[in-house]
PDB file of C-alpha atoms and ligand atoms in Angstrom:
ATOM      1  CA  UNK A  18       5.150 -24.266   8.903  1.00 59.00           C
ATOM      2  CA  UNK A  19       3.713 -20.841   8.460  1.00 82.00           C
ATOM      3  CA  UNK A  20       4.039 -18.671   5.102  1.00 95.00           C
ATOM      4  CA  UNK A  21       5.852 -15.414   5.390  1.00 96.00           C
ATOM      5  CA  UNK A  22       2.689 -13.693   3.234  1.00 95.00           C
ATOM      6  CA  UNK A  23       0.235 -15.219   6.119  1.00 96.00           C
ATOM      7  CA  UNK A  24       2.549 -15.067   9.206  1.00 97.00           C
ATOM      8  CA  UNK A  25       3.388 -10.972   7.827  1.00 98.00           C
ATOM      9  CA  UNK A  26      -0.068  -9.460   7.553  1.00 96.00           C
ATOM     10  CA  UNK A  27       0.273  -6.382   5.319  1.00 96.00           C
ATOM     11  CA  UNK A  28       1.194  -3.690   7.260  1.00 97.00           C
ATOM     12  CA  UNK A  29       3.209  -5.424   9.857  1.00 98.00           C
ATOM     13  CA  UNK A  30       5.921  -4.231  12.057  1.00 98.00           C
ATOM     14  CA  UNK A  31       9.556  -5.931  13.129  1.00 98.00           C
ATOM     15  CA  UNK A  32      10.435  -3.986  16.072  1.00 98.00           C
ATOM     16  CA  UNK A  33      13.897  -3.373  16.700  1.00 97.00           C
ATOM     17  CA  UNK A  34      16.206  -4.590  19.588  1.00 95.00           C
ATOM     18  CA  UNK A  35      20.234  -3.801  19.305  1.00 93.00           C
ATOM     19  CA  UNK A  36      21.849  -5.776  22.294  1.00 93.00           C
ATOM     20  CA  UNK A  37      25.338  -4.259  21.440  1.00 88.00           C
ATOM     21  CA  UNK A  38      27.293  -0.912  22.772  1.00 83.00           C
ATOM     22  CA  UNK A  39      27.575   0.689  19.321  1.00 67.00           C
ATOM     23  CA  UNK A  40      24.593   0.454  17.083  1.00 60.00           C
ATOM     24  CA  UNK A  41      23.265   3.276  14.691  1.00 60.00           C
ATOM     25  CA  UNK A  42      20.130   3.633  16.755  1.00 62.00           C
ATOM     26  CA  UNK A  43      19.632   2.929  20.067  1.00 64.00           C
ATOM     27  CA  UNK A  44      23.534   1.717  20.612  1.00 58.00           C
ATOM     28  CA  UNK A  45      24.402   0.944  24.645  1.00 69.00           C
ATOM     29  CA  UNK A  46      20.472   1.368  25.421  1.00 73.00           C
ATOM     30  CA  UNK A  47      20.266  -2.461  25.598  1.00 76.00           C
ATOM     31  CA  UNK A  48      23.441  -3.871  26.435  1.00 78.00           C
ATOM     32  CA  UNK A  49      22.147  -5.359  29.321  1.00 90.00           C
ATOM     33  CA  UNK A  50      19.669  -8.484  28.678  1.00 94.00           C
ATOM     34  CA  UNK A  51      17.095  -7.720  31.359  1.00 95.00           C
ATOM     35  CA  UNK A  52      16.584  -4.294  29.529  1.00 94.00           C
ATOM     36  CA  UNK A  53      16.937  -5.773  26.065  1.00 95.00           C
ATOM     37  CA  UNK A  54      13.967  -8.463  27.218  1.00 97.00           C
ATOM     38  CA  UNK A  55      11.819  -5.921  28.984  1.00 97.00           C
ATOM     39  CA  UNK A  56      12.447  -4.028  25.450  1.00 96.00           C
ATOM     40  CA  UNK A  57      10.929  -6.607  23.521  1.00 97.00           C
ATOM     41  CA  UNK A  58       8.110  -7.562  25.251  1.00 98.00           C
ATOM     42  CA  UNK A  59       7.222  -3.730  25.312  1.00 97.00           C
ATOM     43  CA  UNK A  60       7.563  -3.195  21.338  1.00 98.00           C
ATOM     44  CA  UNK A  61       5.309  -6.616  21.208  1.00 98.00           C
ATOM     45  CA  UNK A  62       2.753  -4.947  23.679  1.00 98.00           C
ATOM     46  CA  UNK A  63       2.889  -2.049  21.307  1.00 97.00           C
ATOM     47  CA  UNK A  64       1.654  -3.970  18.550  1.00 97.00           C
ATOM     48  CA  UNK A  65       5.119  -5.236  16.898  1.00 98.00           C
ATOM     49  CA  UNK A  66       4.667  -8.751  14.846  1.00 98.00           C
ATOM     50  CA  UNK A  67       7.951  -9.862  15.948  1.00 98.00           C
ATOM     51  CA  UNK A  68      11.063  -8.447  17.724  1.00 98.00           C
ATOM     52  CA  UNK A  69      14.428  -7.969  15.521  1.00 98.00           C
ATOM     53  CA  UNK A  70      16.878  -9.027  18.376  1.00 97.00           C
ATOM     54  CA  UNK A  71      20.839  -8.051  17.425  1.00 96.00           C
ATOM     55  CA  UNK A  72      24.243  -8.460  18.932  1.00 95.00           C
ATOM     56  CA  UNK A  73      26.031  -7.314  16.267  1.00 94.00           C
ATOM     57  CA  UNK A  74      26.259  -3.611  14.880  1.00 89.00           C
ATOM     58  CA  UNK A  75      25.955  -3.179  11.428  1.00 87.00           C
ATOM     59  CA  UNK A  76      26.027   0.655  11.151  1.00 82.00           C
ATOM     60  CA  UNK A  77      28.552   2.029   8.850  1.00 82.00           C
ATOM     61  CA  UNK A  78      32.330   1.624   9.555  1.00 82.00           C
ATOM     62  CA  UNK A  79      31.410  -1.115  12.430  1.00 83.00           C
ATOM     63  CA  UNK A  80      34.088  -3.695  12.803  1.00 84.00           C
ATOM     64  CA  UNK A  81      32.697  -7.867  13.414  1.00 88.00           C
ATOM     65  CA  UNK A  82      32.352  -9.010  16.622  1.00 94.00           C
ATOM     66  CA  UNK A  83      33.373 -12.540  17.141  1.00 96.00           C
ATOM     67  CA  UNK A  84      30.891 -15.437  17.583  1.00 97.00           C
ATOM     68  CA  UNK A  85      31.933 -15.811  21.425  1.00 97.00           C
ATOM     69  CA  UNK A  86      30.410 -12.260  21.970  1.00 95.00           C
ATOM     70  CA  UNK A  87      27.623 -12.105  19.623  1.00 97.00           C
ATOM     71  CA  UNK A  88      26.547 -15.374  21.794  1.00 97.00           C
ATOM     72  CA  UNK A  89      27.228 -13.599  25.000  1.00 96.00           C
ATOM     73  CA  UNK A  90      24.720 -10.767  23.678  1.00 95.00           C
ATOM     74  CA  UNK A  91      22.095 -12.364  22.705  1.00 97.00           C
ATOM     75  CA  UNK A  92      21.672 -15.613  24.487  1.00 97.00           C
ATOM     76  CA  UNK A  93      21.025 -14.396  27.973  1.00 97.00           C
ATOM     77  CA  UNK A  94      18.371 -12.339  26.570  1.00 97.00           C
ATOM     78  CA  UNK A  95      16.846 -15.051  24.590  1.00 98.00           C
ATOM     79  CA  UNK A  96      17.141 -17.283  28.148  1.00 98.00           C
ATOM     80  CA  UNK A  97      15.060 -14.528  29.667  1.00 97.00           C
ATOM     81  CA  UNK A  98      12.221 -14.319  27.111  1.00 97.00           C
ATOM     82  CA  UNK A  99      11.769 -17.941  27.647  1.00 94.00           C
ATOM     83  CA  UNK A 100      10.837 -18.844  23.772  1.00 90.00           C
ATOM     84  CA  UNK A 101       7.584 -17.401  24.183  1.00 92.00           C
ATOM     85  CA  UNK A 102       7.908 -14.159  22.725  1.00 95.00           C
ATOM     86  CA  UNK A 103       8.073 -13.792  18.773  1.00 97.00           C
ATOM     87  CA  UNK A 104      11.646 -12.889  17.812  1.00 98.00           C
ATOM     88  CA  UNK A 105      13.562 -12.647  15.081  1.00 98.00           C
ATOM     89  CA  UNK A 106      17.477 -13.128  15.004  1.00 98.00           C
ATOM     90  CA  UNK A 107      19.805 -10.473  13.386  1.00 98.00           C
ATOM     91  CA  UNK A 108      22.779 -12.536  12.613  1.00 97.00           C
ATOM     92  CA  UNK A 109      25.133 -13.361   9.748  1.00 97.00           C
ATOM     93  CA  UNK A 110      26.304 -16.237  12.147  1.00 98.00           C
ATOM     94  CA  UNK A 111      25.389 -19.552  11.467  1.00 98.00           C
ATOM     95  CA  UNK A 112      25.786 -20.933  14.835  1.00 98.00           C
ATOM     96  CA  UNK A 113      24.141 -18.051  16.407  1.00 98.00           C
ATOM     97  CA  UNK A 114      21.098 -18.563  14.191  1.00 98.00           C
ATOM     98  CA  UNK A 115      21.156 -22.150  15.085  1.00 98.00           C
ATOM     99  CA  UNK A 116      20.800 -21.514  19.192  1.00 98.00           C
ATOM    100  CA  UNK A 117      18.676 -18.187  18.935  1.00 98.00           C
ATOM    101  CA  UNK A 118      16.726 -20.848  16.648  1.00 98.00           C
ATOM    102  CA  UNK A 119      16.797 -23.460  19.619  1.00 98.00           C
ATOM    103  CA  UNK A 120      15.803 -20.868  22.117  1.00 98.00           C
ATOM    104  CA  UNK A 121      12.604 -19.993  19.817  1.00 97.00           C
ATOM    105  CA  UNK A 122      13.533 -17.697  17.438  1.00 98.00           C
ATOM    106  CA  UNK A 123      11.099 -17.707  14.182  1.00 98.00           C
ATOM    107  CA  UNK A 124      13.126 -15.657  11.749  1.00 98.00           C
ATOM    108  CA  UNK A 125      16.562 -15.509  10.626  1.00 98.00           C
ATOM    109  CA  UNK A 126      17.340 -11.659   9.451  1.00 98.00           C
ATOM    110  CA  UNK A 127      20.806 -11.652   7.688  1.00 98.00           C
ATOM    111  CA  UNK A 128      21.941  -8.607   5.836  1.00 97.00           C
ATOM    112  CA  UNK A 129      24.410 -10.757   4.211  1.00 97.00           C
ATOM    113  CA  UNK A 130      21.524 -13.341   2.353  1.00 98.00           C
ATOM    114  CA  UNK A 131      23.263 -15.795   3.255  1.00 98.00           C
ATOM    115  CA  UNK A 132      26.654 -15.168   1.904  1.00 97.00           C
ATOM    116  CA  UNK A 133      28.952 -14.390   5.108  1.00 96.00           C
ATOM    117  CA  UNK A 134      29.075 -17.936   6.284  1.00 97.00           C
ATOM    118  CA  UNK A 135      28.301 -21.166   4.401  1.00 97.00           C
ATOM    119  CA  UNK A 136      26.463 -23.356   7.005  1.00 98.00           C
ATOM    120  CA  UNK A 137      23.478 -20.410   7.307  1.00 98.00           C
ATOM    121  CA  UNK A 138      21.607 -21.920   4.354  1.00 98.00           C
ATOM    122  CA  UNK A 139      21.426 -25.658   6.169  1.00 98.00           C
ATOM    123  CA  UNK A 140      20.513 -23.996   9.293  1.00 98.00           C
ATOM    124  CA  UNK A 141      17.818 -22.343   7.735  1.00 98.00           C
ATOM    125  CA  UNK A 142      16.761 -25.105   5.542  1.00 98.00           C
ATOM    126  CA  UNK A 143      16.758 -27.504   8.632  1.00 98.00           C
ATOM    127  CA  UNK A 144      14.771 -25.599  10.955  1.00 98.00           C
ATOM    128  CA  UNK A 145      12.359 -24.816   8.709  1.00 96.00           C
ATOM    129  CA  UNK A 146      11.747 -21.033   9.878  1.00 98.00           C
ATOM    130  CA  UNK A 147      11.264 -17.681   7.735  1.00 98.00           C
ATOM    131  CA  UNK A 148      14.298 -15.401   6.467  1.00 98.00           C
ATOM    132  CA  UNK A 149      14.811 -12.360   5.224  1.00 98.00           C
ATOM    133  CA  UNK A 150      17.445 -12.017   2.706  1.00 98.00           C
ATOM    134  CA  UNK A 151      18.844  -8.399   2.327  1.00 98.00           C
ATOM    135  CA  UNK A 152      20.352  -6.699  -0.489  1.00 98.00           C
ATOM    136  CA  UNK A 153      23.899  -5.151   0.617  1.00 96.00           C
ATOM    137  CA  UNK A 154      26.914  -3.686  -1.240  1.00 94.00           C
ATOM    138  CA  UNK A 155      30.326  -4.712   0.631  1.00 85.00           C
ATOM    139  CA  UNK A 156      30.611  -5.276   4.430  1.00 84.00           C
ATOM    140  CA  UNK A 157      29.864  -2.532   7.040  1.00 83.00           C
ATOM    141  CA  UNK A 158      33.000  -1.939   7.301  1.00 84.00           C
ATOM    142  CA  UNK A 159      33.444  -0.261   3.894  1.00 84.00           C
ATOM    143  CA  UNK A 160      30.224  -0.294   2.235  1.00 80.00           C
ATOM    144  CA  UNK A 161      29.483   3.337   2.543  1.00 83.00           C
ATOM    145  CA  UNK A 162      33.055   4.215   1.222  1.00 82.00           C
ATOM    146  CA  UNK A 163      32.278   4.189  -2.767  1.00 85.00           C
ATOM    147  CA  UNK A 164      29.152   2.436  -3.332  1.00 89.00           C
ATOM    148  CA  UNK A 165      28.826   2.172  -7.616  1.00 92.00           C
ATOM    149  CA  UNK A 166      25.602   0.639  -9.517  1.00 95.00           C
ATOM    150  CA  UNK A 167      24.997   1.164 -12.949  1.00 95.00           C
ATOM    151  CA  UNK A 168      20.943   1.160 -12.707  1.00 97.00           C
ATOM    152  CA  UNK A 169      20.524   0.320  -8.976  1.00 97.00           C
ATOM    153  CA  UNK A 170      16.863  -1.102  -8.502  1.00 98.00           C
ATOM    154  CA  UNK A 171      17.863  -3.618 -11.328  1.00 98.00           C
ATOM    155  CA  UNK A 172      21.153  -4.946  -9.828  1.00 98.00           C
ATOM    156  CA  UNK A 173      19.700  -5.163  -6.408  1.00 98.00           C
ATOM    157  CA  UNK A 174      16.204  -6.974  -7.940  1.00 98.00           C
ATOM    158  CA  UNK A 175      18.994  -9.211 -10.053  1.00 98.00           C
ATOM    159  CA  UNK A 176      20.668  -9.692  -6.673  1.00 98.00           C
ATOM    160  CA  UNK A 177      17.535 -10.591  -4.307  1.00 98.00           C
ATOM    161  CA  UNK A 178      16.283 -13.052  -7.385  1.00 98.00           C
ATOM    162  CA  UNK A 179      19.180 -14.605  -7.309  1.00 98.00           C
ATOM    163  CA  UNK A 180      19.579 -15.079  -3.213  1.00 98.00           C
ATOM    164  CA  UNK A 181      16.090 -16.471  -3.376  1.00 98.00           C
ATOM    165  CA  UNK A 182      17.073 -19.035  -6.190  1.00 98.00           C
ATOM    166  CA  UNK A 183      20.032 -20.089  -4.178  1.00 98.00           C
ATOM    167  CA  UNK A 184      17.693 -20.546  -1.220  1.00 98.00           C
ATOM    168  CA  UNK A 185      15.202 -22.714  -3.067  1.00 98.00           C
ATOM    169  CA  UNK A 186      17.733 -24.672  -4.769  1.00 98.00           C
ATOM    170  CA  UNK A 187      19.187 -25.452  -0.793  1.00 98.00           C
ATOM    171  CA  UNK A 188      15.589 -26.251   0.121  1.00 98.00           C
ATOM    172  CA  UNK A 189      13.983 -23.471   1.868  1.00 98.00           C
ATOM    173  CA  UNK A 190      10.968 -22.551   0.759  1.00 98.00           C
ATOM    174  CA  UNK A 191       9.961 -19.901  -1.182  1.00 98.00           C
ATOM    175  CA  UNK A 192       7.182 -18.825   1.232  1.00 98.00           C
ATOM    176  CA  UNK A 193       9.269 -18.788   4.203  1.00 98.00           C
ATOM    177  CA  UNK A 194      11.760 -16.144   2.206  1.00 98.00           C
ATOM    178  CA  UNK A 195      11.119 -12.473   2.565  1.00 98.00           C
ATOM    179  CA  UNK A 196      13.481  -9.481   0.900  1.00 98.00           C
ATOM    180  CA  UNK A 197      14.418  -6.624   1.684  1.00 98.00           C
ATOM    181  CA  UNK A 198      17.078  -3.901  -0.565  1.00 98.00           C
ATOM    182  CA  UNK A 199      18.654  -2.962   2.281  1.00 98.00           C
ATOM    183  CA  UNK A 200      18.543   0.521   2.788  1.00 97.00           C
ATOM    184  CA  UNK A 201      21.271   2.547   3.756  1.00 95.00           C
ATOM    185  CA  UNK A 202      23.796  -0.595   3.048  1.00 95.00           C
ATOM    186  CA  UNK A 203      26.522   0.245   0.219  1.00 95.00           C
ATOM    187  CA  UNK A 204      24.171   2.872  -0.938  1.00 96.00           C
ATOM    188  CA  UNK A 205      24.454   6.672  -1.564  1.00 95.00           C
ATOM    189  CA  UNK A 206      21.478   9.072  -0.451  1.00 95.00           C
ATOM    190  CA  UNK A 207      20.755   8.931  -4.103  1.00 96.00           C
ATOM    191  CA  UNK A 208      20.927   4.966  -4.550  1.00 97.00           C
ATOM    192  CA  UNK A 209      18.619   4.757  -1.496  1.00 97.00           C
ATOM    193  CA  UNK A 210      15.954   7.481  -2.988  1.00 98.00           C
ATOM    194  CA  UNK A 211      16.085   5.362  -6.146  1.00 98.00           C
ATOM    195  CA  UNK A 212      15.249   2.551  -4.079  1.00 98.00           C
ATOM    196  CA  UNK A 213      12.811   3.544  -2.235  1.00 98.00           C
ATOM    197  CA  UNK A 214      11.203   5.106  -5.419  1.00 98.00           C
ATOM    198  CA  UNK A 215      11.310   1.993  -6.817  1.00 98.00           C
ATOM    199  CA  UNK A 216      10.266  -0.461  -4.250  1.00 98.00           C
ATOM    200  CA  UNK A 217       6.972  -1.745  -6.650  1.00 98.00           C
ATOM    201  CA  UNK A 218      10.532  -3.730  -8.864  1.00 98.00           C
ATOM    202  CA  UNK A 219      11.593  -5.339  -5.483  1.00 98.00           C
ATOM    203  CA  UNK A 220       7.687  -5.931  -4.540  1.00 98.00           C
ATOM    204  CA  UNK A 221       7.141  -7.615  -7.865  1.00 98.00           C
ATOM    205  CA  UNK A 222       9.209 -10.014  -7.424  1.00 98.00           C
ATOM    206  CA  UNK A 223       6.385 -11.754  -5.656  1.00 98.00           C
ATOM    207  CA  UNK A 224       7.798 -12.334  -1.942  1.00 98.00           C
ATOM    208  CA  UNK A 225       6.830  -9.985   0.703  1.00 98.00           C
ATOM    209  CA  UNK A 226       9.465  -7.039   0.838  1.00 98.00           C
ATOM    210  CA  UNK A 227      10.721  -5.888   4.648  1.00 98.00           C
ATOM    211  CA  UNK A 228      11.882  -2.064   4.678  1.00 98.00           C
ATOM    212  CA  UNK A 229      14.233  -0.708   6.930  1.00 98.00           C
ATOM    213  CA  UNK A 230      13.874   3.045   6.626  1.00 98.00           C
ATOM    214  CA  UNK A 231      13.497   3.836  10.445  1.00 97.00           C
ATOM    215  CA  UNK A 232      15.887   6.804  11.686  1.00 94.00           C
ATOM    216  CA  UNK A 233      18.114   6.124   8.950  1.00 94.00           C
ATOM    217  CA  UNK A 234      20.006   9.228   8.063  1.00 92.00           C
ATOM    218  CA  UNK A 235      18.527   9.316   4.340  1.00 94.00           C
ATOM    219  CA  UNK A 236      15.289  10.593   6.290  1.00 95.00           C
ATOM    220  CA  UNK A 237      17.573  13.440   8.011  1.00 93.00           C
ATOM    221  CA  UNK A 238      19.381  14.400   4.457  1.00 93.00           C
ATOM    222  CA  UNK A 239      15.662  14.390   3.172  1.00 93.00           C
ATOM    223  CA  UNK A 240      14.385  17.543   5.438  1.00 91.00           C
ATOM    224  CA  UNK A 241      18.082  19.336   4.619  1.00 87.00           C
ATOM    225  CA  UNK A 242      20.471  21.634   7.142  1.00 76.00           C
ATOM    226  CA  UNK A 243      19.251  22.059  10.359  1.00 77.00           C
ATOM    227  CA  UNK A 244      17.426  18.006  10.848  1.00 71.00           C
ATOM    228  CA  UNK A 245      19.162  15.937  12.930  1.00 73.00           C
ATOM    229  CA  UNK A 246      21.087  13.494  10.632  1.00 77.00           C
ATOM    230  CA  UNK A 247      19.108  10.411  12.449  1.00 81.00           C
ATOM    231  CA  UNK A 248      16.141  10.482  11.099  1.00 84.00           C
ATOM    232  CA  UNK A 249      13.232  11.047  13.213  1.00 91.00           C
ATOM    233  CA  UNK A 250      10.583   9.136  14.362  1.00 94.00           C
ATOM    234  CA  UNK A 251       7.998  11.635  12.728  1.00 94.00           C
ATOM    235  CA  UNK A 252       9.829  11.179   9.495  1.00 95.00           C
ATOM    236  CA  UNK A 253      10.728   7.327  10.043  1.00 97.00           C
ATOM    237  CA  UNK A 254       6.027   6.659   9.763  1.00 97.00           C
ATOM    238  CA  UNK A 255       6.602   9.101   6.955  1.00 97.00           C
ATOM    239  CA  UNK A 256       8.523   7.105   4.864  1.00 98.00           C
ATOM    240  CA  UNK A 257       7.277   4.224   6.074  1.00 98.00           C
ATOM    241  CA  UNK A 258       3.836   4.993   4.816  1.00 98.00           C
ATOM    242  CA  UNK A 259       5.213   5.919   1.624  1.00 98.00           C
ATOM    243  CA  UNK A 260       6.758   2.642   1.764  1.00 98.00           C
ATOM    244  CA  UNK A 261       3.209   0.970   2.327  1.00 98.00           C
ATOM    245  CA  UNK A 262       1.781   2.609  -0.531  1.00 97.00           C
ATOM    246  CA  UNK A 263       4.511   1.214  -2.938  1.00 97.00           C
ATOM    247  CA  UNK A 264       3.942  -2.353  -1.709  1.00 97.00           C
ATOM    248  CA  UNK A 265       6.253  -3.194   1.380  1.00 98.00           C
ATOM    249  CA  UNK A 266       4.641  -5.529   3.668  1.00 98.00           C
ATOM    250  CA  UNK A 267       7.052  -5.541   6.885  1.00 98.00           C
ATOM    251  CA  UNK A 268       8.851  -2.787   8.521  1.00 98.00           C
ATOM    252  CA  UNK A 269      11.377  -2.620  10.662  1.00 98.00           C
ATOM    253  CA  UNK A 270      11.287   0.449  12.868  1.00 98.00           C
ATOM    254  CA  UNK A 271      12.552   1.206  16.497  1.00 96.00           C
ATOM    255  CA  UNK A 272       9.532   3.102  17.335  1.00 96.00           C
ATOM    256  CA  UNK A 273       6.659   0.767  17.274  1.00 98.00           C
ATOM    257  CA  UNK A 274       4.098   2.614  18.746  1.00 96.00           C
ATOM    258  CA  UNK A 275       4.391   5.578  16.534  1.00 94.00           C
ATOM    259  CA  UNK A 276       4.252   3.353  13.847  1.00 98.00           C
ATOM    260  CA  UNK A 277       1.109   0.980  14.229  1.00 97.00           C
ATOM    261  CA  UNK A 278      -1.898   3.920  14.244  1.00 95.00           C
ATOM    262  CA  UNK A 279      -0.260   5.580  11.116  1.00 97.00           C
ATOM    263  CA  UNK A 280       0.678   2.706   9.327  1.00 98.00           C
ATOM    264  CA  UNK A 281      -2.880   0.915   9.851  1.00 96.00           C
ATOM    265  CA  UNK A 282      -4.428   4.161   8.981  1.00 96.00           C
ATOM    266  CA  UNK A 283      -3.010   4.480   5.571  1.00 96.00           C
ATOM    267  CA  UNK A 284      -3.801   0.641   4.551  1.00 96.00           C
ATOM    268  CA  UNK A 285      -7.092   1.422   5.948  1.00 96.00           C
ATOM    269  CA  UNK A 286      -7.560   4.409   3.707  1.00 95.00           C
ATOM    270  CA  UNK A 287      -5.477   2.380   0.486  1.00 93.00           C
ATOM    271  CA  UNK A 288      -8.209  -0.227   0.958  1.00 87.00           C
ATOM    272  CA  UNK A 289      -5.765  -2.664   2.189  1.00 53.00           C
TER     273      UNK A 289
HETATM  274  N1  LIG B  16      19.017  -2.155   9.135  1.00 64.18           N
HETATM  275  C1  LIG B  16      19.835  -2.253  10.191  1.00 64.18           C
HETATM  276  C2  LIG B  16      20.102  -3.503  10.772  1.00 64.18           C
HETATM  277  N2  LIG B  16      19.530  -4.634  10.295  1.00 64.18           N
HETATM  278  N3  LIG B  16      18.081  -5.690   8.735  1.00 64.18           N
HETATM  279  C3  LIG B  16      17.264  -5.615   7.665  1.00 64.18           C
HETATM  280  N4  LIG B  16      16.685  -6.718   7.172  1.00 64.18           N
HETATM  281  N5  LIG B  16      16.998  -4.408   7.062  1.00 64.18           N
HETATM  282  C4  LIG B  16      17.547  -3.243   7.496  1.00 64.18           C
HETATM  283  O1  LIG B  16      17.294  -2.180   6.874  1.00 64.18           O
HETATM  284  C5  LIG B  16      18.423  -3.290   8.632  1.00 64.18           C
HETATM  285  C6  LIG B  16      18.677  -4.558   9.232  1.00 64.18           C
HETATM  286  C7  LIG B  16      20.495  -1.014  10.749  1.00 64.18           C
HETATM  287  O2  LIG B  16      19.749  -0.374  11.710  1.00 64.18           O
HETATM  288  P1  LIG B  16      19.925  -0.516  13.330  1.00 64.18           P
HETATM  289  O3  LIG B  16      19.442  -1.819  13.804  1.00 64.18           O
HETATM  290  O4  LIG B  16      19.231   0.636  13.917  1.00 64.18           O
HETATM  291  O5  LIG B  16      21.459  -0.331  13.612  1.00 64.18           O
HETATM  292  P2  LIG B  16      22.676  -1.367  13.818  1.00 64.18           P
HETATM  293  O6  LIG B  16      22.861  -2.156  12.598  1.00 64.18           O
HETATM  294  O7  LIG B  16      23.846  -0.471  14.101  1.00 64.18           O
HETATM  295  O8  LIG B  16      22.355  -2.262  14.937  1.00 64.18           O
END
């Protein structure tokens, strides 16, 4: 089984698919799965790694969907890729890991690390694929409502070590795990600044860190009154390269193309 470090080239790039009506990004655009699979088989053609594939919003203030409908989301568009293309599944869901998993998903993404639903760590563990474990304060239904940290990089490094430690212990890994702090999840603009900042704590952790930073609204609060509050795709490669140069290996961003000249560029010229 591959190693997250060698499957996850630094830079690499998770493109982003949101089968769902409501998400923060590119909400209703892919509701319907023979979009959402001619979707990911462009963002692979434009140079993505793998494909983040979602039925589930987690924007702020989103309420759960239930397991029927995440299913009915994601599976026909899984059907239609046919296993061949490299996906990864955006899930807290056990059993939706388990048949994205069956229909050739590589990756379990879940913002909870494992926490929403107890069977996710055997599912994991059994298959024997890579996850990413993401920092989040609260659920998305409330996490944006008072987030509170005394020194933030240190309780969400504290948090990821001990997600990772709990995954070991269950049997995954340690090279299949990657992390992420979960930007924009139970975080002020100021927690998320601080994070980004201080990405080089996550990073030294020693597993390869995933950023999410693309057209988040920290980017539009960045360039002040007047930006539109999703941030741009011109300011997403921004702060992705900034990213880059603090360590991050794998980044999640919507607009893939943008993303792969700039990013390449700048570990090119860091002497990655
Ligand atoms: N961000 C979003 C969703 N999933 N997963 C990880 N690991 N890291 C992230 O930063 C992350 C994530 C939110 O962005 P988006 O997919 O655009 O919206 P939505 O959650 O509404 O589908």
């Amino acid at each position: 089984m591959t190693a997250a470090h060698s499957r996850f080239p630094r830079p690499s790039l998770m493109g982003v698919v949101n089968a769902t009506p409501d998400s923060f990004s590119d909400g209703g655009a892919f509701h319907d799965p023979d979009a959402a699979a001619a979707r990911v088989r462009e963002l692979v053609a434009d140079g993505a790694s793998i494909v983040d594939l979602g039925g589930e919003s987690t924007r702020p203030g989103s309420e759960p969907v239930t397991l029927a409908e995440e299913l009915r989301r994601v599976v026909p568009v899984l059907e239609r890729l046919g296993g061949v293309a490299p996906v990864s599944i955006d899930t807290c869901k056990a059993e939706v890991a388990r048949v994205a998993l069956a229909l050739g998903a590589e990756l379990v993404n879940d913002v909870t690390a494992l926490r929403a639903d107890p069977a996710m760590v055997e599912v994991v563990a059994e298959a024997g694929c890579l996850v990413c474990l993401m920092h989040m304060q609260g659920t998305p239904l409330t996490m944006q409502v008072a987030p509170r940290y005394g020194d933030v990089v240190s309780e969400v490094v504290a948090f990821l070590e001990e997600r990772l430690a709990f995954c070991v212990a269950a049997g995954i890994p340690e090279e299949r795990v990657i992390l992420d702090p979960g930007i924009g999840f139970g975080k002020t603009h100021e927690h998320n600044l601080a994070l980004v900042r201080g990405l080089g704590s996550v990073v030294a952790i020693g597993r390869p860190v995933l950023v999410g930073l693309s057209r988040k609204s920290l980017l539009g609060r960045l360039l002040g009154e007047g930006a539109p509050l999703r941030g741009t795709d011109a300011a997403s490669v921004g702060a992705a390269a900034f990213a880059l140069a603090q360590g991050a290996t794998l980044f999640r961003v919507h607009d893939v193309r943008f993303h792969a000249d700039a990013l390449t560029v700048a570990a090119l010229l860091a002497g990655g």
